[in-house]
Structure formats: C-alpha cells, structure tokens
mmCIF file of C-alpha atoms in Angstrom:
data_model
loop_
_atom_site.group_PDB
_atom_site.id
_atom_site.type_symbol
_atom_site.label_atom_id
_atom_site.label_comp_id
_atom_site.label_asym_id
_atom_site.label_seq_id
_atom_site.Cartn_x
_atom_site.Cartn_y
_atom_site.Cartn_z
ATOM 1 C CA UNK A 235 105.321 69.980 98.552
ATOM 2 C CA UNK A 236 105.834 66.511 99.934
ATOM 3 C CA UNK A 237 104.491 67.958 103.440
ATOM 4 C CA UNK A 238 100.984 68.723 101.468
ATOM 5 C CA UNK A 239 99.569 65.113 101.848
ATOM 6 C CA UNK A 240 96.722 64.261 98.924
ATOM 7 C CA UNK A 241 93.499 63.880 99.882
ATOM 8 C CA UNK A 242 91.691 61.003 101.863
ATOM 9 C CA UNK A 243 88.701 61.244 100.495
ATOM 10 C CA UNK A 244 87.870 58.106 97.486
ATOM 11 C CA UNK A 245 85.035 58.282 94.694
ATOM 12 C CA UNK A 246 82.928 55.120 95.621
ATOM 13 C CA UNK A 247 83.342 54.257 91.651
ATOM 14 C CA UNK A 248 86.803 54.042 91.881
ATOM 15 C CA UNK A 249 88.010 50.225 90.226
ATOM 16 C CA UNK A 250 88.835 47.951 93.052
ATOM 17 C CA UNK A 251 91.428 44.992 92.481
ATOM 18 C CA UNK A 252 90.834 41.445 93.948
ATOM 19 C CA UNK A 253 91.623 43.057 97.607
ATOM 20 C CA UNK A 254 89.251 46.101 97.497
ATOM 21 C CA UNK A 255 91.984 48.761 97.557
ATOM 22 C CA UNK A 256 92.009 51.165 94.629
ATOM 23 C CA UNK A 257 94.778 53.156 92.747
ATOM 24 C CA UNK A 258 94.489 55.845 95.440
ATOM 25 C CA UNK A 259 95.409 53.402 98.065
ATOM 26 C CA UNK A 260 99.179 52.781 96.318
ATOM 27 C CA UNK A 261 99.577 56.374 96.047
ATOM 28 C CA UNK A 262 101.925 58.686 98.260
ATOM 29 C CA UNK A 263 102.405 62.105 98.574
ATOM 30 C CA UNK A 264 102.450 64.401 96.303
ATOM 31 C CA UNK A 265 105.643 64.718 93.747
ATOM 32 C CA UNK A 266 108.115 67.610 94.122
ATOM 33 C CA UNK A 267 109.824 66.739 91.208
ATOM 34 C CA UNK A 268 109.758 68.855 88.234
ATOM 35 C CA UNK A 269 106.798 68.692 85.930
ATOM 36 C CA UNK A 270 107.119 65.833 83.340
ATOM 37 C CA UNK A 271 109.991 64.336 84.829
ATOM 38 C CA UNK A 272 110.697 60.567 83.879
ATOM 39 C CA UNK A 273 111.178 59.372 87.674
ATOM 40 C CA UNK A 274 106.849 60.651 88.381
ATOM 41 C CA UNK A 275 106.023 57.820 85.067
ATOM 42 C CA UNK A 276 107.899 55.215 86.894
ATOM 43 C CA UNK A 277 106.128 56.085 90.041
ATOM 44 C CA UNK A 278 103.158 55.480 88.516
ATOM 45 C CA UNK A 279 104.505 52.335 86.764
ATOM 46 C CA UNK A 280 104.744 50.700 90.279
ATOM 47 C CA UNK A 281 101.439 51.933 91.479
ATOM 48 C CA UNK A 282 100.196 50.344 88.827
ATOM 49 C CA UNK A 283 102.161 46.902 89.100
ATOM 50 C CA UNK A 284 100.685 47.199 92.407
ATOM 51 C CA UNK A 285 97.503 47.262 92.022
ATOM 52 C CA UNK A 286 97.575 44.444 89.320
ATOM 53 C CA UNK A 287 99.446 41.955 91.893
ATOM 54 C CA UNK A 288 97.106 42.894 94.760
ATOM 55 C CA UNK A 289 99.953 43.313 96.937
ATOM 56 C CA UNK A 290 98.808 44.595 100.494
ATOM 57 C CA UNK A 291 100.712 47.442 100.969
ATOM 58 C CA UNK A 292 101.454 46.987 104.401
ATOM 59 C CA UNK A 293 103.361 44.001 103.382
ATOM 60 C CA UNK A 294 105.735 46.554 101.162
ATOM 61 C CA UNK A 295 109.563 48.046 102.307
ATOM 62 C CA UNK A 296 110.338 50.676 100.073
ATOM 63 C CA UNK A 297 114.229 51.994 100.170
ATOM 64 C CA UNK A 298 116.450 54.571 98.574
ATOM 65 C CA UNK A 299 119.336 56.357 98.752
ATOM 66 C CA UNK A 300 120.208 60.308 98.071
ATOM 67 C CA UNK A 301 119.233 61.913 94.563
ATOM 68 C CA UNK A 302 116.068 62.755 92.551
ATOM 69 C CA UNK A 303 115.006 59.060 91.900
ATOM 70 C CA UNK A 304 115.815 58.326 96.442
ATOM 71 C CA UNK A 305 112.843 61.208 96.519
ATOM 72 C CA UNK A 306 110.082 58.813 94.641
ATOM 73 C CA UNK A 307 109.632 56.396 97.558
ATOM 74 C CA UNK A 308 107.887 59.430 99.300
ATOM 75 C CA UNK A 309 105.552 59.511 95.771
ATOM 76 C CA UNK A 310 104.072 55.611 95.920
ATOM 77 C CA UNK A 311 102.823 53.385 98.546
ATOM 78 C CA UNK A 312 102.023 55.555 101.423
ATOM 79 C CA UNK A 313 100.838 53.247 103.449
ATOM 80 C CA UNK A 314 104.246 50.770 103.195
ATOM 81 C CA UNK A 315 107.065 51.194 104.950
ATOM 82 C CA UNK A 316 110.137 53.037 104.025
ATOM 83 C CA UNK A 317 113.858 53.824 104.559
ATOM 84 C CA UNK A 318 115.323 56.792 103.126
ATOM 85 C CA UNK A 319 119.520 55.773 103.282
ATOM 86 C CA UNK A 320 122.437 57.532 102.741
ATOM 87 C CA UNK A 321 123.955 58.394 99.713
ATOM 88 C CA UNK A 322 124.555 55.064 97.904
ATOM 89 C CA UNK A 323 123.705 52.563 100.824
ATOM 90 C CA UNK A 324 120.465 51.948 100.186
ATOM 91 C CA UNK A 325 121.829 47.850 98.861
ATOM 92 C CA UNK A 326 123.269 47.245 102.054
ATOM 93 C CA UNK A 327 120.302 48.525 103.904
ATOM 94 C CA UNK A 328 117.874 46.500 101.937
ATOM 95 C CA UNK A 329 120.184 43.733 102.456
ATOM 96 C CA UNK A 330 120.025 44.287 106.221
ATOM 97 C CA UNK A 331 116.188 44.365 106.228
ATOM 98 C CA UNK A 332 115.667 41.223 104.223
ATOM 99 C CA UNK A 333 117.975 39.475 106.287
ATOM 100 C CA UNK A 334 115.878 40.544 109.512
ATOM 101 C CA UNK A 335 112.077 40.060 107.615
ATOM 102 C CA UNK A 336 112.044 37.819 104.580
ATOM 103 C CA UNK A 337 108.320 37.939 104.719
ATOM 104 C CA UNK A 338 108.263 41.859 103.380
ATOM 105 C CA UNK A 339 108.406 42.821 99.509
ATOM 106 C CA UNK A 340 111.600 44.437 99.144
ATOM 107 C CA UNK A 341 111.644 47.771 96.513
ATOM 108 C CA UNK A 342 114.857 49.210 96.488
ATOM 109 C CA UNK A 343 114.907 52.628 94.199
ATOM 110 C CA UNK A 344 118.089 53.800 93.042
ATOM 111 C CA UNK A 345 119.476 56.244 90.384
ATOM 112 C CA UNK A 346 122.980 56.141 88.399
ATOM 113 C CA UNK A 347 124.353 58.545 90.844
ATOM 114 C CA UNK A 348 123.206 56.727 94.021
ATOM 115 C CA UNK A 349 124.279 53.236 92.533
ATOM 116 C CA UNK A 350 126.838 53.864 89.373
ATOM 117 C CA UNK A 351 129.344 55.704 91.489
ATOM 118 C CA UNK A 352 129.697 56.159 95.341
ATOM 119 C CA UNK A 353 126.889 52.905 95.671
ATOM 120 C CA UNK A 354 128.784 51.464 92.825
ATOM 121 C CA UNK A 355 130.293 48.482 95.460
ATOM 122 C CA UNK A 356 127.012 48.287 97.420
ATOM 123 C CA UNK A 357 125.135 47.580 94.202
ATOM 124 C CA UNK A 358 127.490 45.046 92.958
ATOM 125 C CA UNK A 359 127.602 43.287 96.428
ATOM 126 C CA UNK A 360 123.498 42.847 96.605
ATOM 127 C CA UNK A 361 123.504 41.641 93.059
ATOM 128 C CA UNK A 362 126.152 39.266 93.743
ATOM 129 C CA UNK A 363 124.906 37.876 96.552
ATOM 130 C CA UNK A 364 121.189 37.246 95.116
ATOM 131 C CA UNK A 365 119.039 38.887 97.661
ATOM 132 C CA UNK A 366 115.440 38.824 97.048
ATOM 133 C CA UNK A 367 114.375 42.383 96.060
ATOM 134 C CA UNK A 368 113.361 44.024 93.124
ATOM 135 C CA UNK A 369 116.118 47.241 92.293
ATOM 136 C CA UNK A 370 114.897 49.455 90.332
ATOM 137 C CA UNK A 371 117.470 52.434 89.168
ATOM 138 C CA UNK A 372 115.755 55.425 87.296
ATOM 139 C CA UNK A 373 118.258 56.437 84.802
ATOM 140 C CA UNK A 374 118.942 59.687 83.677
ATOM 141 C CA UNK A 375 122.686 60.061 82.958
ATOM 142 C CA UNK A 376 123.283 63.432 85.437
ATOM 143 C CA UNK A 377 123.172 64.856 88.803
ATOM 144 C CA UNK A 378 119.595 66.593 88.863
ATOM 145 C CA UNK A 379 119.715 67.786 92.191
ATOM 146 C CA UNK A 380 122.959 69.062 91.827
ATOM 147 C CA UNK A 381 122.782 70.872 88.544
ATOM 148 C CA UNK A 382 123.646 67.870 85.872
ATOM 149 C CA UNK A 383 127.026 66.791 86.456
ATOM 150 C CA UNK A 384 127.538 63.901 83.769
ATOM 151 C CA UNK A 385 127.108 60.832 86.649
ATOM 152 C CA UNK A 386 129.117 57.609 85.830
ATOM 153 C CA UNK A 387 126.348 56.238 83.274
ATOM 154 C CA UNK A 388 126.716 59.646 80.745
ATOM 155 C CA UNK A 389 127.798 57.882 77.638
ATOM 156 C CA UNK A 390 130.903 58.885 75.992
ATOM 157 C CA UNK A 391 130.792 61.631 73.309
ATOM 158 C CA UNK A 392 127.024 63.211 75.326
ATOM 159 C CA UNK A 393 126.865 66.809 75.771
ATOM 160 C CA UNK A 394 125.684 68.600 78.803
ATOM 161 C CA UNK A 395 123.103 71.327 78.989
ATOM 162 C CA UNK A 396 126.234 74.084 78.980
ATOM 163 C CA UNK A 397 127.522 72.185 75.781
ATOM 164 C CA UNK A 398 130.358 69.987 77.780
ATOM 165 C CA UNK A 399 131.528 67.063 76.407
ATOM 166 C CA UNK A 400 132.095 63.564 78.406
ATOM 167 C CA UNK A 401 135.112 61.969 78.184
ATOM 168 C CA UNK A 402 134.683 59.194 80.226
ATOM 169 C CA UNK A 403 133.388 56.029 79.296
ATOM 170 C CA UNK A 404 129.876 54.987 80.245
ATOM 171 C CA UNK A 405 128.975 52.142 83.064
ATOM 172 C CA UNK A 406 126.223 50.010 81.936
ATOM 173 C CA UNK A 407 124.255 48.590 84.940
ATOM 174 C CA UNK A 408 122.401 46.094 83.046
ATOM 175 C CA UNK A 409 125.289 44.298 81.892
ATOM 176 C CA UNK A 410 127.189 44.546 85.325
ATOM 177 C CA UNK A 411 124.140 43.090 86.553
ATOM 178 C CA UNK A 412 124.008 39.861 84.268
ATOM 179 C CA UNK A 413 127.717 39.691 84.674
ATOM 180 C CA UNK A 414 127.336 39.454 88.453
ATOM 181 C CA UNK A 415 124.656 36.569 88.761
ATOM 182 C CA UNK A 416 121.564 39.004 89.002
ATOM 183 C CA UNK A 417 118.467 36.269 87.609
ATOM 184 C CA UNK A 418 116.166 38.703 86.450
ATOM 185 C CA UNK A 419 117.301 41.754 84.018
ATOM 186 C CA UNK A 420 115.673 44.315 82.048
ATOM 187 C CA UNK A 421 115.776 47.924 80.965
ATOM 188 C CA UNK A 422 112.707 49.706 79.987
ATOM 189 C CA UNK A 423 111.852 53.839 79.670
ATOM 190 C CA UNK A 424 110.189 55.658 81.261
ATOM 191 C CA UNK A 425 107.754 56.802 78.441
ATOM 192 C CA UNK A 426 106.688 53.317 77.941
ATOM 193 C CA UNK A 427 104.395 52.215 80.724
ATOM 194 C CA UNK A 428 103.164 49.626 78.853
ATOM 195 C CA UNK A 429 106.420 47.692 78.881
ATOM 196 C CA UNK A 430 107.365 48.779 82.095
ATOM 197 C CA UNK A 431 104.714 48.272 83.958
ATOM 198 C CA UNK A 432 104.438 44.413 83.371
ATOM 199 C CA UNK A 433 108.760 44.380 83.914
ATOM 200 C CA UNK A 434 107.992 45.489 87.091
ATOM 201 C CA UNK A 435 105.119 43.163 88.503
ATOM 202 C CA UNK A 436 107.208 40.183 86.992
ATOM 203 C CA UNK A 437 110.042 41.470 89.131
ATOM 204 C CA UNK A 438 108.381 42.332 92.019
ATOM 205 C CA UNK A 439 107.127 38.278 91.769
ATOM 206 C CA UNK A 440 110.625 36.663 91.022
ATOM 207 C CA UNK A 441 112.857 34.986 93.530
ATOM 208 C CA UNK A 442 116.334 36.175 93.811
ATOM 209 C CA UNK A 443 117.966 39.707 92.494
ATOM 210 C CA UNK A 444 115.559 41.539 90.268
ATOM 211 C CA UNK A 445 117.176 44.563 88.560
ATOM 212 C CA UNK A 446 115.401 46.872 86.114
ATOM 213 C CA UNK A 447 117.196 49.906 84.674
ATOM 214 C CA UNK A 448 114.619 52.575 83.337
ATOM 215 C CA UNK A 449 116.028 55.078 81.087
ATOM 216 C CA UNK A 450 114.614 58.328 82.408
ATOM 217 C CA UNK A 451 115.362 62.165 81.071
ATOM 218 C CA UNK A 452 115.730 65.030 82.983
ATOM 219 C CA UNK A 453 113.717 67.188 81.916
ATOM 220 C CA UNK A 454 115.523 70.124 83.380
ATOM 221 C CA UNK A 455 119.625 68.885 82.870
ATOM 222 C CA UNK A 456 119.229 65.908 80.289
ATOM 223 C CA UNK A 457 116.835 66.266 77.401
ATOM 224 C CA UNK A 458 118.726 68.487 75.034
ATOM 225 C CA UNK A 459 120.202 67.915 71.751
ATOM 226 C CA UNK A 460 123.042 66.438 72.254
ATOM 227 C CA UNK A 461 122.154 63.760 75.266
ATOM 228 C CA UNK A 462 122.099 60.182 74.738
ATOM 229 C CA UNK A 463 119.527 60.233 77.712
ATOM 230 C CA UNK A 464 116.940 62.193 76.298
ATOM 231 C CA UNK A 465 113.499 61.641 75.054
ATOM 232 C CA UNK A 466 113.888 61.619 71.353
ATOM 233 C CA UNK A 467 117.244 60.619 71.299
ATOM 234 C CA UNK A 468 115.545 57.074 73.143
ATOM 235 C CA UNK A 469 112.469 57.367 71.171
ATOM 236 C CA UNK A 470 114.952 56.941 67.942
ATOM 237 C CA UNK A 471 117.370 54.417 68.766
ATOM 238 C CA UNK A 472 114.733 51.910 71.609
ATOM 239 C CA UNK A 473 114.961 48.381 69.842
ATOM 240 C CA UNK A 474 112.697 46.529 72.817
ATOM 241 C CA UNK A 475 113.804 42.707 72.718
ATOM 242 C CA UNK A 476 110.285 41.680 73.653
ATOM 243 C CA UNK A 477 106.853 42.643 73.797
ATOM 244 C CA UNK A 478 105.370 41.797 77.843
ATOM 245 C CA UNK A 479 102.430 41.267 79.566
ATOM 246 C CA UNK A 480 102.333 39.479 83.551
ATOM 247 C CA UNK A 481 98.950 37.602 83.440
ATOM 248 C CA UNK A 482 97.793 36.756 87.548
ATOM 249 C CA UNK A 483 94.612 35.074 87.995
ATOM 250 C CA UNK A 484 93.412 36.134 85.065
ATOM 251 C CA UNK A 485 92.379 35.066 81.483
ATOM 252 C CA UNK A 486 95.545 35.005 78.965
ATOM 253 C CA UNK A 487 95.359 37.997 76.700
ATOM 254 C CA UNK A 488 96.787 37.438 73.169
ATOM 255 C CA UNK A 489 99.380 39.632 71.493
ATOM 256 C CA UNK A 490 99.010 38.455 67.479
ATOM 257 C CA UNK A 491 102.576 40.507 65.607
ATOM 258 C CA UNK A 492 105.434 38.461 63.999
ATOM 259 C CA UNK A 493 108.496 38.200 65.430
ATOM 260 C CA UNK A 494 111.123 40.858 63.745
ATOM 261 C CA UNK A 495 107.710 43.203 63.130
ATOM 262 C CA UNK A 496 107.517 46.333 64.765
ATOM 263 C CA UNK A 497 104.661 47.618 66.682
ATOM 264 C CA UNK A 498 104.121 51.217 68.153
ATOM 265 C CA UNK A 499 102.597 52.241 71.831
ATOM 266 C CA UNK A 500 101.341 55.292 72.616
ATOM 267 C CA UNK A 501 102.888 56.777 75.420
ATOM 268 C CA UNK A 502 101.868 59.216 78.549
ATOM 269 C CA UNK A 503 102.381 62.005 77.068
ATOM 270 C CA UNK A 504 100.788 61.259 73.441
ATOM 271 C CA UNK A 505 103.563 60.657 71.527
ATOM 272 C CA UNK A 506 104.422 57.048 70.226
ATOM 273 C CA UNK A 507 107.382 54.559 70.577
ATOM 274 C CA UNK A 508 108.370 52.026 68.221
ATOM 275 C CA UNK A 509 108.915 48.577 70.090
ATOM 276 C CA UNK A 510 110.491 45.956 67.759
ATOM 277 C CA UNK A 511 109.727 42.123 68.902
ATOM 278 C CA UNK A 512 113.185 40.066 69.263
ATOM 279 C CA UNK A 513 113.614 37.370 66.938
ATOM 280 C CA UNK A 514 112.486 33.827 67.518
ATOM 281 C CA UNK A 515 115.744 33.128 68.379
ATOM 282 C CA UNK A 516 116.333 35.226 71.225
ATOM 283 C CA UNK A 517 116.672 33.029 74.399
ATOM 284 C CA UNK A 518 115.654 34.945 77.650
ATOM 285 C CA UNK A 519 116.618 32.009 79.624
ATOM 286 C CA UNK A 520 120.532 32.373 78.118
ATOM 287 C CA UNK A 521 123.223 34.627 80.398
ATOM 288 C CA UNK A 522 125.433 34.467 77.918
ATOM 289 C CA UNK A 523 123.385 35.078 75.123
ATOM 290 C CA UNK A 524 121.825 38.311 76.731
ATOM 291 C CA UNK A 525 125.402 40.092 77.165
ATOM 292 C CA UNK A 526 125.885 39.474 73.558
ATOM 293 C CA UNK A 527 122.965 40.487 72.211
ATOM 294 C CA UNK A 528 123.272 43.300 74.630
ATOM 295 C CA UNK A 529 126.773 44.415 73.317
ATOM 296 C CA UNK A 530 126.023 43.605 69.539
ATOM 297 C CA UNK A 531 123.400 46.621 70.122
ATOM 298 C CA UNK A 532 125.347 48.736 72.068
ATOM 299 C CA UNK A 533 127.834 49.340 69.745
ATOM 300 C CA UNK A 534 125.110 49.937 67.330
ATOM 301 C CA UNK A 535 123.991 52.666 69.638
ATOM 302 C CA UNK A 536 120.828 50.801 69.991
ATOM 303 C CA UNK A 537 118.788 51.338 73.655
ATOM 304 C CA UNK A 538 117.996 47.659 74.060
ATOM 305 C CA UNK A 539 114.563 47.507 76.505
ATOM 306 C CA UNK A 540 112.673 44.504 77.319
ATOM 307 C CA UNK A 541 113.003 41.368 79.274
ATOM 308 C CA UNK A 542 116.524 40.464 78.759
ATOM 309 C CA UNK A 543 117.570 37.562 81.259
ATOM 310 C CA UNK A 544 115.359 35.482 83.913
ATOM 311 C CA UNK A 545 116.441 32.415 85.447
ATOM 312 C CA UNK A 546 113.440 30.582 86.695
ATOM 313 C CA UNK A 547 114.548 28.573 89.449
ATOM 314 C CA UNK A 548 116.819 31.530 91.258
ATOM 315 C CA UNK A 549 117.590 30.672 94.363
ATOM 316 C CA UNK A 550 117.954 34.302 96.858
ATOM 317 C CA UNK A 551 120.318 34.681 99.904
ATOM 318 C CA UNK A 552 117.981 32.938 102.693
ATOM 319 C CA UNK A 553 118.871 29.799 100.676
ATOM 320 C CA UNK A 554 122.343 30.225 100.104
ATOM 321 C CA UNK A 555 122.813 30.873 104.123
ATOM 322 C CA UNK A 556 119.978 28.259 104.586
ATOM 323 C CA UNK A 557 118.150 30.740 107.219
ATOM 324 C CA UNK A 558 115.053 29.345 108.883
ATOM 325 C CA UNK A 559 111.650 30.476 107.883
ATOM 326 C CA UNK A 560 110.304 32.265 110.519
ATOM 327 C CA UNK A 561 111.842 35.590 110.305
ATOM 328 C CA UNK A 562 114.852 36.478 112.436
ATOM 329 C CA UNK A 563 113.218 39.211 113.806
ATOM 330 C CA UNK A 564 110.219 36.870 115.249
ATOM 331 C CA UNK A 565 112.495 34.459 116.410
ATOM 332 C CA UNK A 566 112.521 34.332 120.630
ATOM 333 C CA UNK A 567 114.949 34.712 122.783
ATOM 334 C CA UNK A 568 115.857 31.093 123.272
ATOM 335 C CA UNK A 569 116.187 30.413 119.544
ATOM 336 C CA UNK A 570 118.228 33.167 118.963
ATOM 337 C CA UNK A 571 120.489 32.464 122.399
ATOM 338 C CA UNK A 572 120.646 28.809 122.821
ATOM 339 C CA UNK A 573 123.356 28.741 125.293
ATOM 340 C CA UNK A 574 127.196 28.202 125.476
ATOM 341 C CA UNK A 575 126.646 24.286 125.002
ATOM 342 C CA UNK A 576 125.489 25.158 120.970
ATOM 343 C CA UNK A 577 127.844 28.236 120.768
ATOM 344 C CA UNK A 578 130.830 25.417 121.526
ATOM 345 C CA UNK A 579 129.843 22.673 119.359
ATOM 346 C CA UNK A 580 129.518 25.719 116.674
ATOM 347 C CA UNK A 581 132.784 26.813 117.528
ATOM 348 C CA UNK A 582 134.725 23.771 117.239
ATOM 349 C CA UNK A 583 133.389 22.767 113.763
ATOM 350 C CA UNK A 584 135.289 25.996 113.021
ATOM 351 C CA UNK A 585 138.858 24.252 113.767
#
C-alpha cells in the first residue's frame, strides 16, 4: 500500500552517480498498481533518467491529475515535491508553479483520460503556450480505475475486455502536440526502457514544452485480443523512427546499424521488440515533416516511437512574458509592489 513506505536502509555497494545519491534515493513509495502494469516501467524509466542527469531531487516538482498514471508521482522521487490536482488540471497547475519558481524541474504525469478528454483544453493551453516542463502521458486507451471505459485515445474499430466495439474516432496527442507548437515530441512504450529512458532525460533537459506519449497496456482492462493498446498488438506494429541515447559528461558511446536496418531490444519482462532506424532522410528538426511521416504511418496502423520533433533553440513562457530571473516567489515586497507612481505609468501605456 502506498502508506507502507520502503525501507531506509542502503547497501554501501549500491552505484552512486556524479552526486552520491543512488537508485534508491529517486525511488518513492511503494506501487499499488496492479502487477506488471505499463505505468510501474515508466516509473522506473524516470528513476532512471534521474539518476543519469544527476538531478538533485529536491530541485524536482512532480504533478498529476486523477487516474492510474496521476497515482505514479507517489511511486518516484520521494524526496521531490509534489501536487496531486484534480481531474484534468494538472497543466494549469504546473503552469501556475512554473510561473511562481522557474528554478524547479517541472514533471507533469498525465494519462489519456486525465489529458485526452476533461484536461483535453488544459493540455492544449500548456502546449500552446510553451511552458518549460516535461509532460509525460502514460497511455493506455481506457479508464483503469474505473473499469475500462474506451477514454478518448481508444482507436476506432478496438474492442473492450466485454467485447464492445469503439465507434469513435481516436485523439492522437502526439500530433495535437506538434500541431500546437510543442518543441520537443516523442512517443515511446512502455516495454522499451531502452528508448524511453534516454526520451525522457533529453526531455527533462530541453527548454520549452516537452511532451512524450508512452503507450502503456492495462494489464487488467487493455491487453486482450482485440486492443490496439496492448502488448503484442504494439510489439507487432512499433516502427521506432530512431534509435537514442542522451550522453552527459560522459564518453560518446557508438551505435554501428544502417539506417532502414532493424535491430531488436530486450525488454523488462524478457521478451524482445523490434526497433527499425528511420531513414537518412528523416529530419527531426522538421514540424512539418514529423506530422507527415506521423500520418503516412498511422494509416498504416504503424505505432510510430522515437524522437519525432525537437526544436533546438525553443524559447518557454518566461521568455515570451520576458519575466525576470529571480523567481517571483523570491521577489520582495518592494519589487513586487512598487507603488502607484509605476502602477500609473503601466496603466496609461494601456490607452
């Protein structure tokens, strides 16, 4: 239960990163979800990211929303701090927070429930607007806490676990997301730390919106014959546009496999993914080329993964307001109140 904390105590030959903290110190409580759930791989995915980057955790602000996925906060990064929203608010939130302390890492974790329908406006608006966080919306097509209800990403055609059919067409978040300005886009799955891991720490160090959509079944509503959201089903159809790795402070490591070639990663749970390497032509740096390439698959009914839009020199919503550096919550009194004199020279360059 997530009231049964995990233990304190630390092997003294646990790894240590370039800050001394271990694995153990970006770990939370322990999961409630069920066992061999998607959402516990991606909480280990950012444990992991975290540890690479040597982030102090302290320096963390982890927030959700309602659902299975708004639970995982609780699972990673104990010692951080953390909002648990509202059902679908968690953008606006964020958006709130960042605005207040732009010196925090902002990790806002979603799921197609909390942000493809009732946050469906509050995800669009935090996108739009370019504010420095990394979203990260585990994926799993239903309603888990609620019994699997299709949610608003269940593609068309998918079957649920009582043999329904959906009828509605499918939101894709990843190509809302380029379409609204976000400058860093991917979708990985859960089953593939190696990809995801990496997708995350280069997220977690871009400036501007970061968005990463991770396919992830439930186990318990969403991994039956039938779903579009389940393991094999993404095992089958995954065509991964590239192959990553975020390198900091360290030697380069070489990846030596043709573009167009395929080459297969053994997952968590033993069994192995086929991730095929984009062509030389692909062009992460190109909006317009990524919604293409993204549709061209999609009506293939190919699960594109992978890195598939970054705009290096994003600029995030301090900049477009052109805030001051020091936060606005460390700001004194004066600064913040500078008397009617400024408030009327503001006013009349309203007129």
């Amino acid at each position: 239960m997530t009231y049964i904390a995990k233990p304190k105590f630390h092997h003294p030959g646990l790894k240590k990163n370039a800050l001394g903290y271990t694995h153990r110190d970006y770990e939370g409580k322990i999961s409630t979800l069920c066992a061999g759930c998607g959402h516990d791989s991606i909480t280990a995915s950012i444990i992991e990211a975290c540890y690479e980057l040597s982030i102090e955790p302290h320096r963390v602000a982890k927030i959700s929303g309602i659902g299975c996925s708004s639970k995982t906060p609780d699972y990673f990064l104990g010692n951080s701090h953390g909002f648990n929203s509202v059902h679908g608010r968690m953008p606006s939130v964020l958006t709130g927070a960042n605005l207040a302390n732009r010196d925090l890492i902002y990790l806002g974790v979603s799921g197609d429930g909390d942000s493809a329908s009732i946050g469906f406006g509050q995800f669009a608006h935090s996108i739009r607007r370019g504010v420095n966080m990394t979203y990260i919306v585990e994926n799993n097509g239903v309603y888990g806490l609620t019994k699997g209800q299709f949610s608003a990403t269940a593609d068309r055609g998918s079957k649920s676990k009582k043999g329904v059919t959906n009828t509605d067409n499918a939101i894709d978040l990843v190509a809302i997301a380029l379409q609204l300005g976000a400058t860093f886009v991917a979708r990985s799955f859960s089953g593939d730390k190696s990809q995801l891991v990496p997708l995350i720490a280069a997220a977690i160090g871009h400036k501007g919106a970061s968005f990463i959509d991770v396919i992830s079944p439930c186990i318990a509503f969403n991994n039956h014959a039938g779903s579009t959201k389940s393991f094999d089903y993404v095992r089958e159809h995954n065509d991964a546009v590239n192959r990553l790795d975020v390198l900091v402070g360290r030697d380069p490591i070489a990846v030596d496999y043709a573009p167009g070639t395929v080459q297969v990663v053994e997952q968590h749970d033993g069994s192995k993914i086929a991730l095929r390497k984009i062509e030389a032509d692909y062009d992460p740096h190109d909006r317009l080329g990524a919604q293409t390439f993204l549709a061209r698959h999609a009506a293939k009914g190919q699960i594109v993964t992978g890195l598939l839009y970054v705009d290096p020199d994003a600029e995030d919503l301090h900049e477009h307001l052109n805030t001051v550096e020091t936060p606005l919550n460390a700001l004194e009194a004066d600064a913040l109140c500078p008397g009617s004199a400024v408030l009327d020279k503001i006013n009349a360059s309203l007129r």
